[in-house]
GROMACS .gro file of C-alpha atoms in nm:
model
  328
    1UNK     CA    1   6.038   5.031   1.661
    2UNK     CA    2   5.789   4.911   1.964
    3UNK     CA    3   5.738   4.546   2.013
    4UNK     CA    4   5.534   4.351   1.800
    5UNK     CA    5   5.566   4.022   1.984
    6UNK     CA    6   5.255   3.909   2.052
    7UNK     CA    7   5.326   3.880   2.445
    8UNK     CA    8   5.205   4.191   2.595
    9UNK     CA    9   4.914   4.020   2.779
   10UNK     CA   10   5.214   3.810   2.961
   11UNK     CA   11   5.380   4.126   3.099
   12UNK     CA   12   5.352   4.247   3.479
   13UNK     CA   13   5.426   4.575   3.533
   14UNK     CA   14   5.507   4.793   3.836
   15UNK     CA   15   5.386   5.175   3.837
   16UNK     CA   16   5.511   5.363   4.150
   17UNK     CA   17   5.290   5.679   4.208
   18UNK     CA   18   5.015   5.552   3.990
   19UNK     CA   19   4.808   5.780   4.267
   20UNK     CA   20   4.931   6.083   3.987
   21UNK     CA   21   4.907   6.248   3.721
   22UNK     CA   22   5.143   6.065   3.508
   23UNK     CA   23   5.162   5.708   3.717
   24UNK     CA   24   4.764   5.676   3.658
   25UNK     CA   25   4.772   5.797   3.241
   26UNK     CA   26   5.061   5.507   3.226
   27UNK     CA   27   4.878   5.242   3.421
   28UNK     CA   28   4.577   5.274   3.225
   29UNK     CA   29   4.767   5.282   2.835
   30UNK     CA   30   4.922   4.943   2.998
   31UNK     CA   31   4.583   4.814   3.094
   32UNK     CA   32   4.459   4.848   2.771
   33UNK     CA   33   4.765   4.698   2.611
   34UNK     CA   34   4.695   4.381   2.789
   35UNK     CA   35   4.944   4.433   3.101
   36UNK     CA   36   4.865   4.287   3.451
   37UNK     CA   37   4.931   4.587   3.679
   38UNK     CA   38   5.045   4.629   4.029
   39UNK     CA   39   4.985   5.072   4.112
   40UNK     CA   40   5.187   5.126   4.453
   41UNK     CA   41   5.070   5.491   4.596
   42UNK     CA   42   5.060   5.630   4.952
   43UNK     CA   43   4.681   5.700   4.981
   44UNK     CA   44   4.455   5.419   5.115
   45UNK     CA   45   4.274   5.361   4.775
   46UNK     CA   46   4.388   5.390   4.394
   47UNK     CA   47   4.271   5.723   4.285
   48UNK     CA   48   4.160   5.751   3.930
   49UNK     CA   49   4.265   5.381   3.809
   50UNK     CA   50   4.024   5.031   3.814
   51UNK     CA   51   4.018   4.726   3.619
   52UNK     CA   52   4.026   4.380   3.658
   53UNK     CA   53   4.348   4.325   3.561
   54UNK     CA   54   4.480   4.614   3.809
   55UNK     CA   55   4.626   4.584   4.204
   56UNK     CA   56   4.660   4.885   4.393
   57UNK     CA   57   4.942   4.856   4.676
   58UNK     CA   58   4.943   5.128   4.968
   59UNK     CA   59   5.311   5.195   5.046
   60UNK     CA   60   5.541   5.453   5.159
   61UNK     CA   61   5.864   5.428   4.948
   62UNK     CA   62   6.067   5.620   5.191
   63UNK     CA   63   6.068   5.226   5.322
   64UNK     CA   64   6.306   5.045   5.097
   65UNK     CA   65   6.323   4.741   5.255
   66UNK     CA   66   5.951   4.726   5.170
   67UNK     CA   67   6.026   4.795   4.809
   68UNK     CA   68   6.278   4.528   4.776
   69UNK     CA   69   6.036   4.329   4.914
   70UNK     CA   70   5.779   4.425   4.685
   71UNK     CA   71   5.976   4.351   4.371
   72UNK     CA   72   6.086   4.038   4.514
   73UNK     CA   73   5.699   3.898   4.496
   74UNK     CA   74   5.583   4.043   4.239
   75UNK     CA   75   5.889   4.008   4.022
   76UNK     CA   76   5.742   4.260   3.732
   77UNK     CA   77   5.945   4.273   3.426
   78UNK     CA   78   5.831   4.643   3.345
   79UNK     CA   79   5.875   4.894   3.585
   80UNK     CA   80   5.782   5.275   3.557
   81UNK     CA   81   5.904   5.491   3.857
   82UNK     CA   82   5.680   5.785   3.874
   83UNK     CA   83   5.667   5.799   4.243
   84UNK     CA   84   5.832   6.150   4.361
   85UNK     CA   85   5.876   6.455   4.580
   86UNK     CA   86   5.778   6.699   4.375
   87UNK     CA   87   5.609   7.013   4.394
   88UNK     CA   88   5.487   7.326   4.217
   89UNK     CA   89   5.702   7.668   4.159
   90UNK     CA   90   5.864   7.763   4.503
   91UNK     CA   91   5.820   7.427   4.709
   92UNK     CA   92   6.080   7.421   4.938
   93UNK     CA   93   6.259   7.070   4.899
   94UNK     CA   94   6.499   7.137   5.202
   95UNK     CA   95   6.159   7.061   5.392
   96UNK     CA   96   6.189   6.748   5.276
   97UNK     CA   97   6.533   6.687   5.207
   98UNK     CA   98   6.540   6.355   5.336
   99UNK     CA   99   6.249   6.151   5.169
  100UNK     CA  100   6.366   6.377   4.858
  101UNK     CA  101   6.668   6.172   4.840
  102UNK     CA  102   6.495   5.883   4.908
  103UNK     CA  103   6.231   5.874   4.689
  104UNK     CA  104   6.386   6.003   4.430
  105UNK     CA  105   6.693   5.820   4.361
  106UNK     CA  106   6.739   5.459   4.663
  107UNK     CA  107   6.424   5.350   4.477
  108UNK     CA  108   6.578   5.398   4.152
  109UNK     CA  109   6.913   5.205   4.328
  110UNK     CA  110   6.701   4.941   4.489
  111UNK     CA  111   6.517   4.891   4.115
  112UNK     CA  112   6.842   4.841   3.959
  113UNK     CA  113   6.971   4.584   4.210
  114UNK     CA  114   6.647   4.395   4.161
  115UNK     CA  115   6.691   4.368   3.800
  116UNK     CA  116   7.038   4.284   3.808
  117UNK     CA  117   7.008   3.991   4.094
  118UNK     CA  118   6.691   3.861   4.043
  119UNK     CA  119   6.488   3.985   3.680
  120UNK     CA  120   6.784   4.095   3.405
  121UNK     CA  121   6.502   4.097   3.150
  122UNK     CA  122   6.315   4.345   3.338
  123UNK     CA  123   6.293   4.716   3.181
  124UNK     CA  124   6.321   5.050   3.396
  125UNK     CA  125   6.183   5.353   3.264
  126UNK     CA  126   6.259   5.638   3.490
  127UNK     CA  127   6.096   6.006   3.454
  128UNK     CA  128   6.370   6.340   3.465
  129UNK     CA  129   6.295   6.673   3.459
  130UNK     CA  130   6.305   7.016   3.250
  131UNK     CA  131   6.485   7.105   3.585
  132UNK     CA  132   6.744   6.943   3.543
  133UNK     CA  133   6.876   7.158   3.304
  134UNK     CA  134   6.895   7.496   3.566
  135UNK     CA  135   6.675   7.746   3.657
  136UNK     CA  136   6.733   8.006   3.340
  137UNK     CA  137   6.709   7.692   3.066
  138UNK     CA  138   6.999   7.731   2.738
  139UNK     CA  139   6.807   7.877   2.409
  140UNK     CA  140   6.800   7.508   2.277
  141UNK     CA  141   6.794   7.182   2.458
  142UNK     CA  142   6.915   6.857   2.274
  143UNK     CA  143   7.009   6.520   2.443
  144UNK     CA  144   7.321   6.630   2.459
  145UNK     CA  145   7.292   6.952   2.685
  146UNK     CA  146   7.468   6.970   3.014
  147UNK     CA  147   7.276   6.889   3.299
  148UNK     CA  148   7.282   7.133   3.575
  149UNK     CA  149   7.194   7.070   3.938
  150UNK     CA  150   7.083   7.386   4.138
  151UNK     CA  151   6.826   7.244   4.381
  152UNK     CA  152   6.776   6.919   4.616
  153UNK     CA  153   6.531   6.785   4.353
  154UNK     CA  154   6.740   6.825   4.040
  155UNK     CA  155   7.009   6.694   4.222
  156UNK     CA  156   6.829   6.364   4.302
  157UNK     CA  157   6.705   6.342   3.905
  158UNK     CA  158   7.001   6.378   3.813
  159UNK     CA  159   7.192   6.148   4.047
  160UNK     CA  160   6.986   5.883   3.958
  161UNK     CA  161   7.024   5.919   3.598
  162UNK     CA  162   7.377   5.896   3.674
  163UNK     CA  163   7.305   5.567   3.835
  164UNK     CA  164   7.102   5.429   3.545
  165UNK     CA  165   7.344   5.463   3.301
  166UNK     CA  166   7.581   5.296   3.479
  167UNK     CA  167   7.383   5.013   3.537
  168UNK     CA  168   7.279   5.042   3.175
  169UNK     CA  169   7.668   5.045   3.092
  170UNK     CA  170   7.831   4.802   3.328
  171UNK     CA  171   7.529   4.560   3.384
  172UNK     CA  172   7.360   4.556   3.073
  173UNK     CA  173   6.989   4.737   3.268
  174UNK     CA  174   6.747   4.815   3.033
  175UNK     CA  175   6.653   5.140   3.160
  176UNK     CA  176   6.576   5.417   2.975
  177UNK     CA  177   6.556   5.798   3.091
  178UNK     CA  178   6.282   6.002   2.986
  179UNK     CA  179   6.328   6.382   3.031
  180UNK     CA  180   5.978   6.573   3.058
  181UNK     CA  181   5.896   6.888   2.981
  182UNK     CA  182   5.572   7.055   3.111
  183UNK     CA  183   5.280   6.841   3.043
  184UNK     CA  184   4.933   6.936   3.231
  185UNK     CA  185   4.626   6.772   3.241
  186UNK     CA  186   4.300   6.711   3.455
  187UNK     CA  187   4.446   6.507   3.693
  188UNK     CA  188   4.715   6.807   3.767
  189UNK     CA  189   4.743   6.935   4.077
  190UNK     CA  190   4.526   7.265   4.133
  191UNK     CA  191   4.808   7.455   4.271
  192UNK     CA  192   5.020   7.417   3.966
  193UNK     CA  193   5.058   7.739   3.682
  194UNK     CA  194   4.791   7.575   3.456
  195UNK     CA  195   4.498   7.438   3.643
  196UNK     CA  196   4.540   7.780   3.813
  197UNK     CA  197   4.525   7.975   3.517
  198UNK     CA  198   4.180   7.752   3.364
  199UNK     CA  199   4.026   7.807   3.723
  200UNK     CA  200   4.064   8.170   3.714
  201UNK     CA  201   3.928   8.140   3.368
  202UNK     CA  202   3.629   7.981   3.505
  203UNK     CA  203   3.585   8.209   3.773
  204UNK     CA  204   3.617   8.485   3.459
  205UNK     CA  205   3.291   8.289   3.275
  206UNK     CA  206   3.081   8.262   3.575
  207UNK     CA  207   3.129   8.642   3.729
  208UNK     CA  208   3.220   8.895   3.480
  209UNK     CA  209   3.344   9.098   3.684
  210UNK     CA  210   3.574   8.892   3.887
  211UNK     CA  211   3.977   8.922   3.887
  212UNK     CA  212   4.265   8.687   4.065
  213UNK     CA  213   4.581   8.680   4.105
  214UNK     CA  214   4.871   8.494   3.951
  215UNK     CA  215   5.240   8.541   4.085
  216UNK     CA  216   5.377   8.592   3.726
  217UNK     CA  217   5.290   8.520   3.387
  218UNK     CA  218   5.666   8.561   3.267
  219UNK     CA  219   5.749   8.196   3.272
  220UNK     CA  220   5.865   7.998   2.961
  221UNK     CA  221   5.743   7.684   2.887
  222UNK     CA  222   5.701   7.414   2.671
  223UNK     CA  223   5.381   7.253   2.736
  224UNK     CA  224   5.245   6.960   2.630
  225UNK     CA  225   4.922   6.691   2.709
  226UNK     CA  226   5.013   6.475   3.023
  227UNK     CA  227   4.790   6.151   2.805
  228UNK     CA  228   4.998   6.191   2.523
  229UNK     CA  229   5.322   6.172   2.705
  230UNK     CA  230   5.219   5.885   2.933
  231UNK     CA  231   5.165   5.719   2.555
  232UNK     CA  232   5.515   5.756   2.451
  233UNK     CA  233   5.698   5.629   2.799
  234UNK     CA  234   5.471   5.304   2.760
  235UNK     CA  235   5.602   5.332   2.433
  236UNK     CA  236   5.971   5.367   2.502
  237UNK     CA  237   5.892   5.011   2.749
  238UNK     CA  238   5.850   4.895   2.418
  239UNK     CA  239   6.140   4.958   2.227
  240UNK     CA  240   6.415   4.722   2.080
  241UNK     CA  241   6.670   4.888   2.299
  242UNK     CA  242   6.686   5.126   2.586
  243UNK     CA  243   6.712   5.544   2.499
  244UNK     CA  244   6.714   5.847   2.680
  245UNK     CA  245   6.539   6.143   2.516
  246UNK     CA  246   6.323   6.483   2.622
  247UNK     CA  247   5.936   6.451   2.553
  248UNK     CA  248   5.836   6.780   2.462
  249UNK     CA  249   5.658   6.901   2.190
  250UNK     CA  250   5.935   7.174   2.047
  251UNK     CA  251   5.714   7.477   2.119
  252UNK     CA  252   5.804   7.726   2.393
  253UNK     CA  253   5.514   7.981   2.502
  254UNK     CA  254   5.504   8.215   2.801
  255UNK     CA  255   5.267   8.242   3.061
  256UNK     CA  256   5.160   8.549   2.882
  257UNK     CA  257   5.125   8.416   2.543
  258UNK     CA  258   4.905   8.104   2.740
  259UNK     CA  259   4.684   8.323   2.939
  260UNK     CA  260   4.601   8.527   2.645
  261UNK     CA  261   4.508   8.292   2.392
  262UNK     CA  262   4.331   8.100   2.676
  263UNK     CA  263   4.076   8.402   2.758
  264UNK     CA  264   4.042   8.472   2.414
  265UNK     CA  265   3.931   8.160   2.319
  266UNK     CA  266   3.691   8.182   2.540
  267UNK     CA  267   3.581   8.515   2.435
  268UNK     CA  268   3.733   8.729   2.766
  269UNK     CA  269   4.005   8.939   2.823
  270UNK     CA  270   4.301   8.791   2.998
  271UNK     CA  271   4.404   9.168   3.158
  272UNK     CA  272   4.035   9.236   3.294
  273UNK     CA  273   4.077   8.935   3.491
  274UNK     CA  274   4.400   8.934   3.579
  275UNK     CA  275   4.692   9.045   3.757
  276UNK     CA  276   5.066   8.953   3.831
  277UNK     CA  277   5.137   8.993   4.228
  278UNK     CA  278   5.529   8.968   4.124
  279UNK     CA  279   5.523   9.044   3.741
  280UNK     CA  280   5.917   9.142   3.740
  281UNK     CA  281   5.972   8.792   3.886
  282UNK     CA  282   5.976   8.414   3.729
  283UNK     CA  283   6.075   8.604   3.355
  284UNK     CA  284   6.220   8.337   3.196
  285UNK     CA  285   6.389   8.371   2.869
  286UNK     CA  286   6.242   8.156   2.583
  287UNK     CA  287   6.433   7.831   2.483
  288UNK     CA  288   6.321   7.540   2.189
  289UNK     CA  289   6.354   7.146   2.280
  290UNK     CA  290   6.520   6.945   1.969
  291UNK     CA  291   6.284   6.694   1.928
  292UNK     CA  292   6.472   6.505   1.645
  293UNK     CA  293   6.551   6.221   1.841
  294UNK     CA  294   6.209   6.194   1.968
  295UNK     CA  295   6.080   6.150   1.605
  296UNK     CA  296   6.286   5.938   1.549
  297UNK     CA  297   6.201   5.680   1.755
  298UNK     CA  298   5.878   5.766   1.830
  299UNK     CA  299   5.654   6.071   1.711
  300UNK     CA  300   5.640   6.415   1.840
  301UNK     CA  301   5.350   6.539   2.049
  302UNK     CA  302   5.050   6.661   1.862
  303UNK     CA  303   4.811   6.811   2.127
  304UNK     CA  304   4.839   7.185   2.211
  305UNK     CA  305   4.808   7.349   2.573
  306UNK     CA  306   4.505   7.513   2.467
  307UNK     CA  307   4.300   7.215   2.422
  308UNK     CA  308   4.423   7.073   2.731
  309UNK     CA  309   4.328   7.370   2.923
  310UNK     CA  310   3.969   7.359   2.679
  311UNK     CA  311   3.953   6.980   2.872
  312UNK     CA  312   4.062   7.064   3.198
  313UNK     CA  313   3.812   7.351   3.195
  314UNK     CA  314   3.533   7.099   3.105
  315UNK     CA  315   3.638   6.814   3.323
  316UNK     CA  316   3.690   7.014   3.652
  317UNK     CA  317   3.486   7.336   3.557
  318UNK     CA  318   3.128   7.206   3.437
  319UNK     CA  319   2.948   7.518   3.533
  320UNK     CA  320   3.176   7.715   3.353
  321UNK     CA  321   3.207   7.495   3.055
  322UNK     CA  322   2.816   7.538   3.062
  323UNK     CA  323   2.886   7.939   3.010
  324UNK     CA  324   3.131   7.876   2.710
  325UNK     CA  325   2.940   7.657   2.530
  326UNK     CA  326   2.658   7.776   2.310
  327UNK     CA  327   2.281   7.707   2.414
  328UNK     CA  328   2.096   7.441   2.203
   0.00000   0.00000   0.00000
């Protein structure tokens, strides 16, 4: 069960790539909670989050000595490392091999060392990846299934796992490891599958006769809200002892199956507005996450793909949400 302690206006947490999708969703559940929070990004500014009890740090994190530094100062006693190379379907992480590496697993070794020399009450939680499980994913996925490391970035998530349960085993870390499935929202980069798929959408709304392009629609995917999940890794900060477990909400759809109920919903057809430029390409077969353990501890995610596309189309899309929405 979460913490109940009474003391969550004492905490200081640390948020690396709060500049995100998922970094900004987590500062601002801490925030609300009462946390004092320091948001390191590399932009100039703090992107989406402000509050009074919020400190936005500019840093690169390719610089470790800077990090150490960091932690050193501030001393936090919660730390969520969302800061990553990471990039949609066919980035090319040989092109940035080195702060791959870097960013993706020495911070997660410099964290560690921190907690162990100077804060052993301070908690890690650390984000992995669907990837990390290969390319062609195994019909179900439990906390148990093998990890599988067939690019530069899976390699890094899962090296650093590797390295926090270690820590976790012969140094007592709290650090937990939370694997995450797709989980979209807003804030999501526009060149990723779903923000692509709502702005075509859009596009479909305003000019009835317009079509785009989409490499494939023959992906499989579990997708969940990004606001939900950011709720249950502030939530797994919180628990009596340190986990790892998949976020995910246990329903696999395909790009198809999305785009279609998508349109529809919005009274078009997903075909007279569409086409695949690679549609033999991307097919992935269709897979189910166990989310037993997940309930468990926590609770299973409850908000469907479709209404986060419904918000992402009214957040970023006004003119179109304008179209869908009935005249009063």
């Amino acid at each position: 069960m979460p913490e109940n302690n009474g003391k969550s206006a004492q905490h200081k947490a640390l948020v690396l790539g709060v500049n995100g999708q998922d970094g900004s969703f987590i500062a601002e559940y801490l925030l609300a909670k009462g946390y004092q929070v320091k948001g390191v990004g590399r932009q100039i500014s703090s992107r989406w989050v402000s509050a009074p009890n919020f400190e936005y740090l500019q840093l690169d994190l390719s610089d470790l000595e800077a990090l150490a530094l960091l932690l050193s100062e501030y001393r936090p006693d919660r730390i969520y490392n969302f800061a990553a190379v990471h990039g949609s379907s066919g980035f090319r992480y040989e092109n940035a091999g080195r702060d791959t590496h870097i960013v993706n697993t020495l911070t997660v070794q410099v964290i560690l060392d921190f907690i162990v020399r100077q804060n052993p009450l301070c908690r890690l939680v650390y984000p992995s990846s669907a990837k990390t499980f290969g390319a062609q994913l195994p019909h179900i996925i439990d906390d148990d299934t093998t990890r599988v490391s067939e690019c530069l970035y899976s390699i890094a998530k899962n090296t650093s796992r590797d390295l926090i349960r270690y820590y976790r085993k012969h140094h007592g870390v709290f650090s937990s490891v939370v694997t995450l499935f797709n989980h979209e929202s807003s804030r999501r980069q526009a060149d990723y599958f779903v923000p692509t798929l709502v702005d075509h959408a859009a596009k479909a709304l305003v000019d009835p006769g317009y079509r785009g392009s989409v490499h494939s629609l023959g992906m499989s995917c579990d997708w969940g809200d990004a606001k939900e999940y950011a709720a249950l890794i502030v939530a797994a900060g919180e628990l009596d002892e340190p986990y790892d477990f998949n976020i995910a909400t246990g329903t696999c759809r395909t790009g198809e199956d999305l785009a279609s109920d998508l349109f529809s919903a919005l009274g078009l057809t997903h075909g007279n507005h569409l086409f695949e430029t690679s549609p033999h390409q991307s097919k992935t077969t269709r897979f189910r996450v166990d989310t037993d353990k997940l309930e468990q501890l926590l609770w299973v995610p409850r908000d469907s793909i479709l209404d986060v596309c419904m918000n992402i189309l009214k957040t970023n899309h006004p003119e179109a949400w304008a179209k869908k929405e009935p005249k009063p």
